[in-house]
Amino acid sequence: MTEYLNIYIYFIIYSFLGWVCESIYCSVLDQKITNRGFLTSPFCPIYGFGALAILKFLTPFTDDYFTIFIAGILITSLLEYISSYLLELAFDTHWWDYSTYPFNINGRVCLQNSLMFGLLAVVLHFFIHPFVENLVTSANPNNLNILAMSFSILFAADFSHAVYTILG
């Protein structure tokens, strides 16, 4: 059970860190503070899922930066493409559009962002996750349970609000 709790905590942490990165990146591009993501709270679940996928599938390649980079590009691009498609299908709207970027695929993914995600996969795998893993595994399990339950309530409320707002 502890393993699943830790994975869920990683998801929370990486969803938050993804929101931070995405919001900073978009704020710089927009030249104003931009809150990115589907939710109102400071979490982008796609980053949590992306980080977990990278950690799950790329663990056997712990010493190979190039393989992590290339596989990170493929994993995150596939996740971004599928997420874009499913969000469009569910809500009949485009959450992002890269059709003006060179080397894009149906405006859902583009080479520029895929390369950045590959670099983030390397940084996550070799630098961020070892620190986060040590932090989580050394934390008090009761505190992790409280964090997990609190996040679940927050996420459910925020997700419900987002869906209600989008669908009117």
PDB file of C-alpha atoms in Angstrom:
ATOM      1  CA  MET A   1       0.000   0.000   0.000  1.00  0.00           C
ATOM      2  CA  THR A   2       2.904   2.354   0.770  1.00  0.00           C
ATOM      3  CA  GLU A   3       4.167   2.017  -2.799  1.00  0.00           C
ATOM      4  CA  TYR A   4       0.816   3.186  -4.224  1.00  0.00           C
ATOM      5  CA  LEU A   5       0.651   6.050  -1.741  1.00  0.00           C
ATOM      6  CA  ASN A   6       4.137   7.163  -2.768  1.00  0.00           C
ATOM      7  CA  ILE A   7       3.200   7.014  -6.451  1.00  0.00           C
ATOM      8  CA  TYR A   8       0.136   9.147  -5.747  1.00  0.00           C
ATOM      9  CA  ILE A   9       2.268  11.655  -3.830  1.00  0.00           C
ATOM     10  CA  TYR A  10       4.692  11.766  -6.791  1.00  0.00           C
ATOM     11  CA  PHE A  11       1.710  12.476  -9.031  1.00  0.00           C
ATOM     12  CA  ILE A  12       0.669  15.381  -6.786  1.00  0.00           C
ATOM     13  CA  ILE A  13       4.183  16.814  -6.634  1.00  0.00           C
ATOM     14  CA  TYR A  14       4.812  16.529 -10.368  1.00  0.00           C
ATOM     15  CA  SER A  15       1.367  17.913 -11.232  1.00  0.00           C
ATOM     16  CA  PHE A  16       2.228  20.950  -9.115  1.00  0.00           C
ATOM     17  CA  LEU A  17       5.764  21.327 -10.509  1.00  0.00           C
ATOM     18  CA  GLY A  18       4.357  20.991 -14.034  1.00  0.00           C
ATOM     19  CA  TRP A  19       1.869  23.756 -13.310  1.00  0.00           C
ATOM     20  CA  VAL A  20       4.706  25.957 -12.027  1.00  0.00           C
ATOM     21  CA  CYS A  21       6.827  25.338 -15.147  1.00  0.00           C
ATOM     22  CA  GLU A  22       3.894  25.764 -17.528  1.00  0.00           C
ATOM     23  CA  SER A  23       2.676  28.946 -15.832  1.00  0.00           C
ATOM     24  CA  ILE A  24       6.139  30.522 -15.796  1.00  0.00           C
ATOM     25  CA  TYR A  25       6.765  29.581 -19.431  1.00  0.00           C
ATOM     26  CA  CYS A  26       3.391  30.917 -20.600  1.00  0.00           C
ATOM     27  CA  SER A  27       3.647  34.038 -18.422  1.00  0.00           C
ATOM     28  CA  VAL A  28       6.973  34.884 -20.052  1.00  0.00           C
ATOM     29  CA  LEU A  29       5.523  34.331 -23.540  1.00  0.00           C
ATOM     30  CA  ASP A  30       2.325  36.293 -22.731  1.00  0.00           C
ATOM     31  CA  GLN A  31       4.248  39.001 -20.822  1.00  0.00           C
ATOM     32  CA  LYS A  32       1.648  38.763 -18.044  1.00  0.00           C
ATOM     33  CA  ILE A  33       0.800  36.323 -15.252  1.00  0.00           C
ATOM     34  CA  THR A  34      -0.895  33.330 -16.853  1.00  0.00           C
ATOM     35  CA  ASN A  35      -2.548  30.526 -14.864  1.00  0.00           C
ATOM     36  CA  ARG A  36      -2.253  27.477 -17.066  1.00  0.00           C
ATOM     37  CA  GLY A  37      -4.155  24.282 -16.987  1.00  0.00           C
ATOM     38  CA  PHE A  38      -7.579  22.769 -16.996  1.00  0.00           C
ATOM     39  CA  LEU A  39      -8.051  23.261 -13.252  1.00  0.00           C
ATOM     40  CA  THR A  40      -8.293  26.371 -11.085  1.00  0.00           C
ATOM     41  CA  SER A  41      -5.927  24.968  -8.464  1.00  0.00           C
ATOM     42  CA  PRO A  42      -2.170  24.967  -9.116  1.00  0.00           C
ATOM     43  CA  PHE A  43      -1.951  21.517 -10.679  1.00  0.00           C
ATOM     44  CA  CYS A  44      -1.575  20.242 -14.247  1.00  0.00           C
ATOM     45  CA  PRO A  45      -2.341  16.519 -14.052  1.00  0.00           C
ATOM     46  CA  ILE A  46      -0.872  15.866 -17.507  1.00  0.00           C
ATOM     47  CA  TYR A  47       2.555  16.647 -16.037  1.00  0.00           C
ATOM     48  CA  GLY A  48       1.922  14.254 -13.162  1.00  0.00           C
ATOM     49  CA  PHE A  49       0.971  11.490 -15.606  1.00  0.00           C
ATOM     50  CA  GLY A  50       3.910  12.350 -17.850  1.00  0.00           C
ATOM     51  CA  ALA A  51       6.395  12.215 -14.986  1.00  0.00           C
ATOM     52  CA  LEU A  52       5.009   8.888 -13.761  1.00  0.00           C
ATOM     53  CA  ALA A  53       5.175   7.434 -17.287  1.00  0.00           C
ATOM     54  CA  ILE A  54       8.784   8.553 -17.685  1.00  0.00           C
ATOM     55  CA  LEU A  55       9.756   7.122 -14.314  1.00  0.00           C
ATOM     56  CA  LYS A  56       7.917   3.844 -14.930  1.00  0.00           C
ATOM     57  CA  PHE A  57       9.084   3.116 -18.458  1.00  0.00           C
ATOM     58  CA  LEU A  58      12.574   4.615 -18.392  1.00  0.00           C
ATOM     59  CA  THR A  59      13.892   3.258 -15.098  1.00  0.00           C
ATOM     60  CA  PRO A  60      15.925   0.476 -16.828  1.00  0.00           C
ATOM     61  CA  PHE A  61      17.915   3.164 -18.667  1.00  0.00           C
ATOM     62  CA  THR A  62      19.167   5.042 -15.608  1.00  0.00           C
ATOM     63  CA  ASP A  63      22.653   5.678 -16.979  1.00  0.00           C
ATOM     64  CA  ASP A  64      21.799   6.645 -20.548  1.00  0.00           C
ATOM     65  CA  TYR A  65      21.016  10.355 -20.974  1.00  0.00           C
ATOM     66  CA  PHE A  66      20.410  10.089 -24.726  1.00  0.00           C
ATOM     67  CA  THR A  67      17.906   7.234 -24.405  1.00  0.00           C
ATOM     68  CA  ILE A  68      16.057   9.099 -21.643  1.00  0.00           C
ATOM     69  CA  PHE A  69      15.970  12.201 -23.854  1.00  0.00           C
ATOM     70  CA  ILE A  70      14.631  10.422 -26.967  1.00  0.00           C
ATOM     71  CA  ALA A  71      12.211   8.175 -25.066  1.00  0.00           C
ATOM     72  CA  GLY A  72      11.090  11.196 -23.035  1.00  0.00           C
ATOM     73  CA  ILE A  73      10.237  12.995 -26.275  1.00  0.00           C
ATOM     74  CA  LEU A  74       8.225  10.016 -27.520  1.00  0.00           C
ATOM     75  CA  ILE A  75       6.373   9.351 -24.249  1.00  0.00           C
ATOM     76  CA  THR A  76       5.451  12.957 -23.545  1.00  0.00           C
ATOM     77  CA  SER A  77       4.507  13.700 -27.154  1.00  0.00           C
ATOM     78  CA  LEU A  78       2.217  10.676 -27.256  1.00  0.00           C
ATOM     79  CA  LEU A  79       0.653  11.701 -23.943  1.00  0.00           C
ATOM     80  CA  GLU A  80       0.186  15.286 -25.116  1.00  0.00           C
ATOM     81  CA  TYR A  81      -1.349  14.173 -28.423  1.00  0.00           C
ATOM     82  CA  ILE A  82      -3.781  11.749 -26.772  1.00  0.00           C
ATOM     83  CA  SER A  83      -4.699  14.296 -24.079  1.00  0.00           C
ATOM     84  CA  SER A  84      -5.389  16.955 -26.690  1.00  0.00           C
ATOM     85  CA  TYR A  85      -7.589  14.573 -28.641  1.00  0.00           C
ATOM     86  CA  LEU A  86      -9.545  13.386 -25.579  1.00  0.00           C
ATOM     87  CA  LEU A  87     -10.078  16.916 -24.244  1.00  0.00           C
ATOM     88  CA  GLU A  88     -11.329  18.021 -27.650  1.00  0.00           C
ATOM     89  CA  LEU A  89     -13.616  15.017 -27.844  1.00  0.00           C
ATOM     90  CA  ALA A  90     -14.987  15.551 -24.329  1.00  0.00           C
ATOM     91  CA  PHE A  91     -15.371  19.347 -24.384  1.00  0.00           C
ATOM     92  CA  ASP A  92     -15.403  20.265 -28.080  1.00  0.00           C
ATOM     93  CA  THR A  93     -12.634  22.799 -27.602  1.00  0.00           C
ATOM     94  CA  HIS A  94      -8.900  23.130 -28.236  1.00  0.00           C
ATOM     95  CA  TRP A  95      -6.812  23.560 -25.089  1.00  0.00           C
ATOM     96  CA  TRP A  96      -3.684  24.232 -27.115  1.00  0.00           C
ATOM     97  CA  ASP A  97      -2.904  24.642 -30.792  1.00  0.00           C
ATOM     98  CA  TYR A  98       0.581  24.332 -32.240  1.00  0.00           C
ATOM     99  CA  SER A  99      -0.540  24.548 -35.859  1.00  0.00           C
ATOM    100  CA  THR A 100       1.559  27.700 -36.388  1.00  0.00           C
ATOM    101  CA  TYR A 101       4.700  25.995 -35.047  1.00  0.00           C
ATOM    102  CA  PRO A 102       7.027  24.226 -37.461  1.00  0.00           C
ATOM    103  CA  PHE A 103       7.053  20.428 -37.412  1.00  0.00           C
ATOM    104  CA  ASN A 104       3.701  20.031 -35.666  1.00  0.00           C
ATOM    105  CA  ILE A 105       1.333  17.087 -35.898  1.00  0.00           C
ATOM    106  CA  ASN A 106      -2.272  18.233 -36.333  1.00  0.00           C
ATOM    107  CA  GLY A 107      -1.533  21.202 -34.058  1.00  0.00           C
ATOM    108  CA  ARG A 108      -1.536  18.831 -31.062  1.00  0.00           C
ATOM    109  CA  VAL A 109       2.232  18.433 -30.631  1.00  0.00           C
ATOM    110  CA  CYS A 110       5.232  20.257 -32.041  1.00  0.00           C
ATOM    111  CA  LEU A 111       8.937  19.619 -32.226  1.00  0.00           C
ATOM    112  CA  GLN A 112       9.887  22.634 -30.069  1.00  0.00           C
ATOM    113  CA  ASN A 113       7.807  21.496 -27.091  1.00  0.00           C
ATOM    114  CA  SER A 114       8.698  17.847 -27.612  1.00  0.00           C
ATOM    115  CA  LEU A 115      12.396  18.717 -27.392  1.00  0.00           C
ATOM    116  CA  MET A 116      11.762  20.685 -24.186  1.00  0.00           C
ATOM    117  CA  PHE A 117       9.835  17.729 -22.734  1.00  0.00           C
ATOM    118  CA  GLY A 118      12.737  15.432 -23.649  1.00  0.00           C
ATOM    119  CA  LEU A 119      15.086  17.725 -21.761  1.00  0.00           C
ATOM    120  CA  LEU A 120      12.661  17.820 -18.820  1.00  0.00           C
ATOM    121  CA  ALA A 121      12.610  14.001 -18.845  1.00  0.00           C
ATOM    122  CA  VAL A 122      16.388  13.971 -18.397  1.00  0.00           C
ATOM    123  CA  VAL A 123      16.247  16.576 -15.621  1.00  0.00           C
ATOM    124  CA  LEU A 124      13.409  14.702 -13.901  1.00  0.00           C
ATOM    125  CA  HIS A 125      15.043  11.302 -14.164  1.00  0.00           C
ATOM    126  CA  PHE A 126      18.561  12.224 -13.090  1.00  0.00           C
ATOM    127  CA  PHE A 127      18.134  15.229 -10.818  1.00  0.00           C
ATOM    128  CA  ILE A 128      14.624  15.962  -9.557  1.00  0.00           C
ATOM    129  CA  HIS A 129      13.214  12.506  -8.864  1.00  0.00           C
ATOM    130  CA  PRO A 130      16.088  11.244  -6.704  1.00  0.00           C
ATOM    131  CA  PHE A 131      15.533  14.259  -4.420  1.00  0.00           C
ATOM    132  CA  VAL A 132      11.725  13.902  -4.427  1.00  0.00           C
ATOM    133  CA  GLU A 133      11.939  10.145  -3.884  1.00  0.00           C
ATOM    134  CA  ASN A 134      14.182  10.655  -0.852  1.00  0.00           C
ATOM    135  CA  LEU A 135      11.837  13.320   0.491  1.00  0.00           C
ATOM    136  CA  VAL A 136       8.727  11.147   0.073  1.00  0.00           C
ATOM    137  CA  THR A 137      10.207   7.891   1.354  1.00  0.00           C
ATOM    138  CA  SER A 138      11.566   9.607   4.454  1.00  0.00           C
ATOM    139  CA  ALA A 139       8.278  11.409   5.241  1.00  0.00           C
ATOM    140  CA  ASN A 140       5.889  10.302   7.947  1.00  0.00           C
ATOM    141  CA  PRO A 141       3.296   7.982   6.311  1.00  0.00           C
ATOM    142  CA  ASN A 142       0.483   9.594   8.324  1.00  0.00           C
ATOM    143  CA  ASN A 143       1.392  12.983   6.871  1.00  0.00           C
ATOM    144  CA  LEU A 144       1.446  11.481   3.375  1.00  0.00           C
ATOM    145  CA  ASN A 145      -2.020   9.990   3.954  1.00  0.00           C
ATOM    146  CA  ILE A 146      -3.351  13.375   5.046  1.00  0.00           C
ATOM    147  CA  LEU A 147      -1.776  15.026   1.998  1.00  0.00           C
ATOM    148  CA  ALA A 148      -3.222  12.371  -0.317  1.00  0.00           C
ATOM    149  CA  MET A 149      -6.729  12.661   1.146  1.00  0.00           C
ATOM    150  CA  SER A 150      -6.631  16.471   1.087  1.00  0.00           C
ATOM    151  CA  PHE A 151      -5.449  16.522  -2.512  1.00  0.00           C
ATOM    152  CA  SER A 152      -8.136  14.018  -3.523  1.00  0.00           C
ATOM    153  CA  ILE A 153     -10.854  16.249  -2.079  1.00  0.00           C
ATOM    154  CA  LEU A 154      -9.356  19.373  -3.662  1.00  0.00           C
ATOM    155  CA  PHE A 155      -8.875  17.650  -7.011  1.00  0.00           C
ATOM    156  CA  ALA A 156     -12.428  16.231  -7.073  1.00  0.00           C
ATOM    157  CA  ALA A 157     -13.942  19.622  -6.234  1.00  0.00           C
ATOM    158  CA  ASP A 158     -11.746  21.483  -8.721  1.00  0.00           C
ATOM    159  CA  PHE A 159     -12.329  18.930 -11.485  1.00  0.00           C
ATOM    160  CA  SER A 160     -16.099  19.049 -10.912  1.00  0.00           C
ATOM    161  CA  HIS A 161     -16.046  22.847 -10.985  1.00  0.00           C
ATOM    162  CA  ALA A 162     -13.973  22.882 -14.192  1.00  0.00           C
ATOM    163  CA  VAL A 163     -16.298  20.455 -15.972  1.00  0.00           C
ATOM    164  CA  TYR A 164     -19.384  22.337 -14.775  1.00  0.00           C
ATOM    165  CA  THR A 165     -17.932  25.660 -15.948  1.00  0.00           C
ATOM    166  CA  ILE A 166     -16.868  24.319 -19.356  1.00  0.00           C
ATOM    167  CA  LEU A 167     -20.132  22.558 -20.054  1.00  0.00           C
ATOM    168  CA  GLY A 168     -22.146  25.479 -18.716  1.00  0.00           C
TER     169      GLY A 168
END
